[in-house]
DNA sequence: CTACCGATTGACT
DNA sequence: GTCAATCGGTAGA
């Protein structure tokens, strides 16, 4: 796989329909805070991915926080390796890692050297749905980005974006919710899915009632 | 080099 | 609900 050339600068012209006005990317200061707060506030935010094959946009509907301390499920608990180095870098970068032959996307939070991150677990596709369908070889919109590795496939996110600066509005970035902010009562909270330790920590956040959230139904309401 | 492991997924009962 | 394929990363010989 060859690396992508820089193909866009913020703001992106002509790529978005008129009813989806572009917003500036979330700044580094958004990510430079407590990881749990960031995880909760990322629900409802938008994710933009501009690659050679075009643009894809979605709404984040599910996240999980991974803590710097006291969290045995966090990849950083046993120190820095080449794989998790992005978690130890500045906030506002992507941390993309592989698991079970697939990729997962995190946003690094907290000050540099405090290894915490938010896993993006599910996204509601908004734009570029046909593109996602081709990448996933799947029709059902609900399943295109419902799951951390599914969304990476739909948005063409892999190892090349590990360490990517999300605050610059190029290739991969997040923006505020242009609609009414998600009210507190629509944000659900539960233990994290799939982890083999630290079950007791309720660090998963999701848009309550959304069909685009992963997990069994009882973890979507 | 080999021997695991896993923040998953898709197929199946 | 169960189960195994998947492969990059890590640790250790």
mmCIF file of C-alpha atoms (C1' of nucleotides) in Angstrom:
data_model
loop_
_atom_site.group_PDB
_atom_site.id
_atom_site.type_symbol
_atom_site.label_atom_id
_atom_site.label_comp_id
_atom_site.label_asym_id
_atom_site.label_seq_id
_atom_site.Cartn_x
_atom_site.Cartn_y
_atom_site.Cartn_z
ATOM 1 C CA UNK A 1 0.000 0.000 0.000
ATOM 2 C CA UNK A 2 1.376 3.402 -0.987
ATOM 3 C CA UNK A 3 1.019 6.422 1.235
ATOM 4 C CA UNK A 4 -1.512 9.025 0.262
ATOM 5 C CA UNK A 5 -0.432 12.405 -1.081
ATOM 6 C CA UNK A 6 -1.856 15.508 0.570
ATOM 7 C CA UNK A 7 -4.996 16.090 -1.448
ATOM 8 C CA UNK A 8 -6.935 18.664 0.523
ATOM 9 C CA UNK A 9 -6.713 21.698 2.735
ATOM 10 C CA UNK A 10 -9.321 23.063 5.083
ATOM 11 C CA UNK A 11 -11.959 24.207 4.219
ATOM 12 C CA UNK A 12 -12.991 21.587 1.703
ATOM 13 C CA UNK A 13 -14.704 23.111 -1.319
ATOM 14 C CA UNK A 14 -17.463 21.574 -3.390
ATOM 15 C CA UNK A 15 -17.411 18.231 -1.619
ATOM 16 C CA UNK A 16 -20.322 18.685 0.737
ATOM 17 C CA UNK A 17 -23.993 19.167 -0.158
ATOM 18 C CA UNK A 18 -25.504 22.523 0.729
ATOM 19 C CA UNK A 19 -27.499 21.072 3.628
ATOM 20 C CA UNK A 20 -24.334 19.818 5.318
ATOM 21 C CA UNK A 21 -22.372 22.999 6.026
ATOM 22 C CA UNK A 22 -18.698 22.411 6.807
ATOM 23 C CA UNK A 23 -17.574 23.067 10.358
ATOM 24 C CA UNK A 24 -14.023 23.740 11.532
ATOM 25 C CA UNK A 25 -12.301 20.699 13.005
ATOM 26 C CA UNK A 26 -12.320 20.180 16.760
ATOM 27 C CA UNK A 27 -9.142 21.900 18.040
ATOM 28 C CA UNK A 28 -6.402 20.215 20.031
ATOM 29 C CA UNK A 29 -7.790 21.869 23.177
ATOM 30 C CA UNK A 30 -10.922 19.732 22.857
ATOM 31 C CA UNK A 31 -8.848 16.589 23.260
ATOM 32 C CA UNK A 32 -6.491 18.024 25.891
ATOM 33 C CA UNK A 33 -8.863 17.189 28.754
ATOM 34 C CA UNK A 34 -10.035 14.319 30.936
ATOM 35 C CA UNK A 35 -10.474 11.231 28.764
ATOM 36 C CA UNK A 36 -13.906 10.354 30.190
ATOM 37 C CA UNK A 37 -15.212 13.843 29.492
ATOM 38 C CA UNK A 38 -13.912 13.672 25.931
ATOM 39 C CA UNK A 39 -15.425 10.220 25.402
ATOM 40 C CA UNK A 40 -18.834 11.439 26.550
ATOM 41 C CA UNK A 41 -18.702 14.594 24.434
ATOM 42 C CA UNK A 42 -17.599 12.769 21.296
ATOM 43 C CA UNK A 43 -21.044 11.164 21.072
ATOM 44 C CA UNK A 44 -22.863 13.160 18.390
ATOM 45 C CA UNK A 45 -19.726 14.643 16.848
ATOM 46 C CA UNK A 46 -19.020 14.135 13.164
ATOM 47 C CA UNK A 47 -16.193 12.236 11.577
ATOM 48 C CA UNK A 48 -14.794 13.253 8.191
ATOM 49 C CA UNK A 49 -12.551 11.107 6.050
ATOM 50 C CA UNK A 50 -11.211 12.454 2.774
ATOM 51 C CA UNK A 51 -9.181 9.991 0.754
ATOM 52 C CA UNK A 52 -8.233 9.502 -2.862
ATOM 53 C CA UNK A 53 -11.529 7.740 -3.477
ATOM 54 C CA UNK A 54 -13.644 10.588 -2.069
ATOM 55 C CA UNK A 55 -15.253 11.822 1.108
ATOM 56 C CA UNK A 56 -17.101 9.926 3.827
ATOM 57 C CA UNK A 57 -18.960 11.569 6.701
ATOM 58 C CA UNK A 58 -20.637 10.064 9.724
ATOM 59 C CA UNK A 59 -21.977 10.791 13.175
ATOM 60 C CA UNK A 60 -20.239 9.205 16.154
ATOM 61 C CA UNK A 61 -22.787 7.255 18.196
ATOM 62 C CA UNK A 62 -20.588 5.137 20.504
ATOM 63 C CA UNK A 63 -17.233 5.618 22.278
ATOM 64 C CA UNK A 64 -15.134 4.069 25.044
ATOM 65 C CA UNK A 65 -12.560 5.687 27.322
ATOM 66 C CA UNK A 66 -9.249 3.969 28.149
ATOM 67 C CA UNK A 67 -7.570 5.426 31.199
ATOM 68 C CA UNK A 68 -3.982 6.334 31.957
ATOM 69 C CA UNK A 69 -4.103 4.795 35.437
ATOM 70 C CA UNK A 70 -6.021 1.995 37.100
ATOM 71 C CA UNK A 71 -7.282 0.518 33.840
ATOM 72 C CA UNK A 72 -5.861 -2.925 33.070
ATOM 73 C CA UNK A 73 -7.682 -2.957 29.701
ATOM 74 C CA UNK A 74 -5.763 0.092 28.436
ATOM 75 C CA UNK A 75 -2.990 -0.728 25.970
ATOM 76 C CA UNK A 76 -0.662 1.669 27.756
ATOM 77 C CA UNK A 77 -0.795 0.039 31.199
ATOM 78 C CA UNK A 78 2.334 -2.006 30.524
ATOM 79 C CA UNK A 79 4.398 0.846 29.141
ATOM 80 C CA UNK A 80 5.191 2.255 25.731
ATOM 81 C CA UNK A 81 5.845 0.038 22.729
ATOM 82 C CA UNK A 82 6.052 0.835 19.037
ATOM 83 C CA UNK A 83 2.386 -0.097 18.673
ATOM 84 C CA UNK A 84 0.967 2.197 21.346
ATOM 85 C CA UNK A 85 3.452 5.079 21.031
ATOM 86 C CA UNK A 86 0.750 7.431 19.702
ATOM 87 C CA UNK A 87 -1.048 7.206 23.044
ATOM 88 C CA UNK A 88 1.963 8.789 24.732
ATOM 89 C CA UNK A 89 2.179 11.672 22.275
ATOM 90 C CA UNK A 90 0.247 14.953 22.153
ATOM 91 C CA UNK A 91 -3.564 14.993 22.411
ATOM 92 C CA UNK A 92 -5.641 15.368 19.285
ATOM 93 C CA UNK A 93 -3.818 12.669 17.339
ATOM 94 C CA UNK A 94 -5.205 9.383 16.083
ATOM 95 C CA UNK A 95 -4.162 6.104 17.665
ATOM 96 C CA UNK A 96 -4.833 3.326 15.167
ATOM 97 C CA UNK A 97 -3.996 -0.217 16.217
ATOM 98 C CA UNK A 98 -4.641 -3.683 14.887
ATOM 99 C CA UNK A 99 -6.554 -6.429 16.610
ATOM 100 C CA UNK A 100 -7.831 -9.742 15.234
ATOM 101 C CA UNK A 101 -6.557 -8.790 11.787
ATOM 102 C CA UNK A 102 -8.547 -5.536 11.753
ATOM 103 C CA UNK A 103 -8.043 -1.864 12.651
ATOM 104 C CA UNK A 104 -9.515 0.335 15.377
ATOM 105 C CA UNK A 105 -9.503 4.137 15.693
ATOM 106 C CA UNK A 106 -8.856 6.113 18.890
ATOM 107 C CA UNK A 107 -8.395 9.778 19.636
ATOM 108 C CA UNK A 108 -5.545 10.565 22.026
ATOM 109 C CA UNK A 109 -6.561 12.740 24.997
ATOM 110 C CA UNK A 110 -4.955 14.377 28.052
ATOM 111 C CA UNK A 111 -1.572 16.164 28.068
ATOM 112 C CA UNK A 112 1.379 14.602 26.293
ATOM 113 C CA UNK A 113 2.836 11.682 28.253
ATOM 114 C CA UNK A 114 -0.470 10.780 29.921
ATOM 115 C CA UNK A 115 -1.462 7.788 27.801
ATOM 116 C CA UNK A 116 -5.264 7.922 27.539
ATOM 117 C CA UNK A 117 -7.466 7.499 24.483
ATOM 118 C CA UNK A 118 -11.067 7.282 23.306
ATOM 119 C CA UNK A 119 -12.029 4.346 21.106
ATOM 120 C CA UNK A 120 -14.572 5.231 18.418
ATOM 121 C CA UNK A 121 -16.857 2.198 18.452
ATOM 122 C CA UNK A 122 -19.711 3.061 16.081
ATOM 123 C CA UNK A 123 -20.687 5.678 13.501
ATOM 124 C CA UNK A 124 -23.931 6.520 11.734
ATOM 125 C CA UNK A 125 -23.126 6.915 8.023
ATOM 126 C CA UNK A 126 -24.273 10.267 6.645
ATOM 127 C CA UNK A 127 -22.459 10.868 3.382
ATOM 128 C CA UNK A 128 -20.531 8.677 0.980
ATOM 129 C CA UNK A 129 -22.701 5.688 1.802
ATOM 130 C CA UNK A 130 -22.224 4.038 -1.583
ATOM 131 C CA UNK A 131 -18.472 4.353 -1.085
ATOM 132 C CA UNK A 132 -18.761 2.658 2.305
ATOM 133 C CA UNK A 133 -20.909 -0.077 0.801
ATOM 134 C CA UNK A 134 -18.225 -0.806 -1.756
ATOM 135 C CA UNK A 135 -15.462 -0.838 0.841
ATOM 136 C CA UNK A 136 -17.442 -3.132 3.127
ATOM 137 C CA UNK A 137 -19.031 -5.216 0.346
ATOM 138 C CA UNK A 138 -22.271 -4.803 2.261
ATOM 139 C CA UNK A 139 -25.608 -3.133 1.548
ATOM 140 C CA UNK A 140 -27.227 -2.589 4.960
ATOM 141 C CA UNK A 141 -26.466 0.998 6.050
ATOM 142 C CA UNK A 142 -27.019 0.104 9.698
ATOM 143 C CA UNK A 143 -24.123 -2.367 9.655
ATOM 144 C CA UNK A 144 -21.647 -0.308 7.604
ATOM 145 C CA UNK A 145 -19.927 1.320 10.601
ATOM 146 C CA UNK A 146 -21.513 -0.444 13.598
ATOM 147 C CA UNK A 147 -18.371 -1.677 15.347
ATOM 148 C CA UNK A 148 -14.839 -0.270 15.773
ATOM 149 C CA UNK A 149 -13.252 -2.260 12.945
ATOM 150 C CA UNK A 150 -16.259 -2.039 10.666
ATOM 151 C CA UNK A 151 -16.113 1.757 10.771
ATOM 152 C CA UNK A 152 -12.415 1.708 9.972
ATOM 153 C CA UNK A 153 -13.117 -0.359 6.881
ATOM 154 C CA UNK A 154 -16.032 1.892 5.852
ATOM 155 C CA UNK A 155 -13.933 5.044 6.334
ATOM 156 C CA UNK A 156 -10.735 3.525 4.941
ATOM 157 C CA UNK A 157 -8.749 3.959 8.158
ATOM 158 C CA UNK A 158 -5.664 1.853 8.756
ATOM 159 C CA UNK A 159 -2.136 1.960 10.144
ATOM 160 C CA UNK A 160 -1.150 4.825 7.826
ATOM 161 C CA UNK A 161 -3.311 7.166 9.940
ATOM 162 C CA UNK A 162 -1.734 6.179 13.267
ATOM 163 C CA UNK A 163 -0.428 9.395 14.820
ATOM 164 C CA UNK A 164 -2.388 11.593 12.406
ATOM 165 C CA UNK A 165 -3.171 15.131 13.647
ATOM 166 C CA UNK A 166 -6.971 15.308 13.806
ATOM 167 C CA UNK A 167 -7.081 19.066 14.369
ATOM 168 C CA UNK A 168 -5.913 20.148 10.929
ATOM 169 C CA UNK A 169 -8.968 19.225 8.857
ATOM 170 C CA UNK A 170 -7.107 17.065 6.398
ATOM 171 C CA UNK A 171 -7.658 13.395 5.494
ATOM 172 C CA UNK A 172 -9.265 12.566 8.853
ATOM 173 C CA UNK A 173 -10.844 14.934 11.360
ATOM 174 C CA UNK A 174 -13.800 15.455 13.681
ATOM 175 C CA UNK A 175 -16.171 18.427 13.901
ATOM 176 C CA UNK A 176 -18.809 19.671 16.347
ATOM 177 C CA UNK A 177 -22.373 18.493 15.962
ATOM 178 C CA UNK A 178 -24.022 21.078 13.653
ATOM 179 C CA UNK A 179 -27.418 20.099 15.033
ATOM 180 C CA UNK A 180 -28.756 20.603 18.537
ATOM 181 C CA UNK A 181 -26.226 19.147 20.983
ATOM 182 C CA UNK A 182 -27.111 15.683 22.244
ATOM 183 C CA UNK A 183 -29.007 16.124 25.551
ATOM 184 C CA UNK A 184 -27.646 14.313 28.594
ATOM 185 C CA UNK A 185 -30.552 11.896 28.834
ATOM 186 C CA UNK A 186 -29.785 10.581 25.351
ATOM 187 C CA UNK A 187 -26.270 9.539 26.394
ATOM 188 C CA UNK A 188 -26.134 5.970 27.711
ATOM 189 C CA UNK A 189 -23.334 4.557 29.853
ATOM 190 C CA UNK A 190 -22.235 0.948 30.361
ATOM 191 C CA UNK A 191 -19.216 -1.304 30.876
ATOM 192 C CA UNK A 192 -16.964 -1.580 27.849
ATOM 193 C CA UNK A 193 -17.556 -4.257 25.226
ATOM 194 C CA UNK A 194 -15.061 -7.001 24.465
ATOM 195 C CA UNK A 195 -12.461 -6.239 27.110
ATOM 196 C CA UNK A 196 -11.062 -9.157 29.098
ATOM 197 C CA UNK A 197 -10.320 -7.137 32.236
ATOM 198 C CA UNK A 198 -11.598 -4.142 34.194
ATOM 199 C CA UNK A 199 -15.241 -5.141 33.526
ATOM 200 C CA UNK A 200 -16.341 -3.020 36.459
ATOM 201 C CA UNK A 201 -15.499 0.318 34.845
ATOM 202 C CA UNK A 202 -18.460 1.969 33.073
ATOM 203 C CA UNK A 203 -16.487 3.776 30.386
ATOM 204 C CA UNK A 204 -18.667 3.168 27.336
ATOM 205 C CA UNK A 205 -20.897 5.998 26.077
ATOM 206 C CA UNK A 206 -23.504 5.756 23.352
ATOM 207 C CA UNK A 207 -26.422 7.544 21.738
ATOM 208 C CA UNK A 208 -29.397 5.947 23.454
ATOM 209 C CA UNK A 209 -31.846 4.333 21.064
ATOM 210 C CA UNK A 210 -29.704 4.673 17.955
ATOM 211 C CA UNK A 211 -29.822 1.737 15.525
ATOM 212 C CA UNK A 212 -26.220 2.459 14.643
ATOM 213 C CA UNK A 213 -24.807 1.554 18.068
ATOM 214 C CA UNK A 214 -23.009 -1.802 18.385
ATOM 215 C CA UNK A 215 -23.654 -4.518 20.923
ATOM 216 C CA UNK A 216 -26.845 -6.326 21.994
ATOM 217 C CA UNK A 217 -30.089 -4.404 22.270
ATOM 218 C CA UNK A 218 -29.890 -4.120 26.050
ATOM 219 C CA UNK A 219 -26.635 -2.156 25.567
ATOM 220 C CA UNK A 220 -28.274 0.213 23.076
ATOM 221 C CA UNK A 221 -31.148 1.434 25.220
ATOM 222 C "C1'" DC B 1 12.895 -17.502 14.564
ATOM 223 C "C1'" DT B 2 8.411 -19.538 17.118
ATOM 224 C "C1'" DA B 3 4.544 -19.032 20.289
ATOM 225 C "C1'" DC B 4 1.357 -16.868 21.854
ATOM 226 C "C1'" DC B 5 -2.474 -12.917 22.364
ATOM 227 C "C1'" DG B 6 -6.486 -9.798 21.449
ATOM 228 C "C1'" DA B 7 -10.421 -2.850 22.763
ATOM 229 C "C1'" DT B 8 -13.336 -8.194 16.449
ATOM 230 C "C1'" DT B 9 -16.267 -9.989 13.198
ATOM 231 C "C1'" DG B 10 -19.327 -13.097 10.675
ATOM 232 C "C1'" DA B 11 -21.372 -17.470 10.493
ATOM 233 C "C1'" DC B 12 -23.892 -20.535 12.852
ATOM 234 C "C1'" DT B 13 -27.255 -23.163 16.759
ATOM 235 C "C1'" DG C 1 -26.546 -17.335 22.599
ATOM 236 C "C1'" DT C 2 -21.641 -20.014 20.710
ATOM 237 C "C1'" DC C 3 -17.386 -20.387 18.030
ATOM 238 C "C1'" DA C 4 -13.326 -19.988 15.199
ATOM 239 C "C1'" DA C 5 -10.801 -17.401 11.481
ATOM 240 C "C1'" DT C 6 -7.996 -13.670 11.215
ATOM 241 C "C1'" DC C 7 -2.788 -11.335 11.410
ATOM 242 C "C1'" DG C 8 -0.013 -7.467 13.399
ATOM 243 C "C1'" DG C 9 2.417 -6.918 17.437
ATOM 244 C "C1'" DT C 10 4.972 -8.539 21.310
ATOM 245 C "C1'" DA C 11 7.869 -11.404 24.118
ATOM 246 C "C1'" DG C 12 11.072 -14.738 24.569
ATOM 247 C "C1'" DA C 13 14.423 -18.515 22.998
#
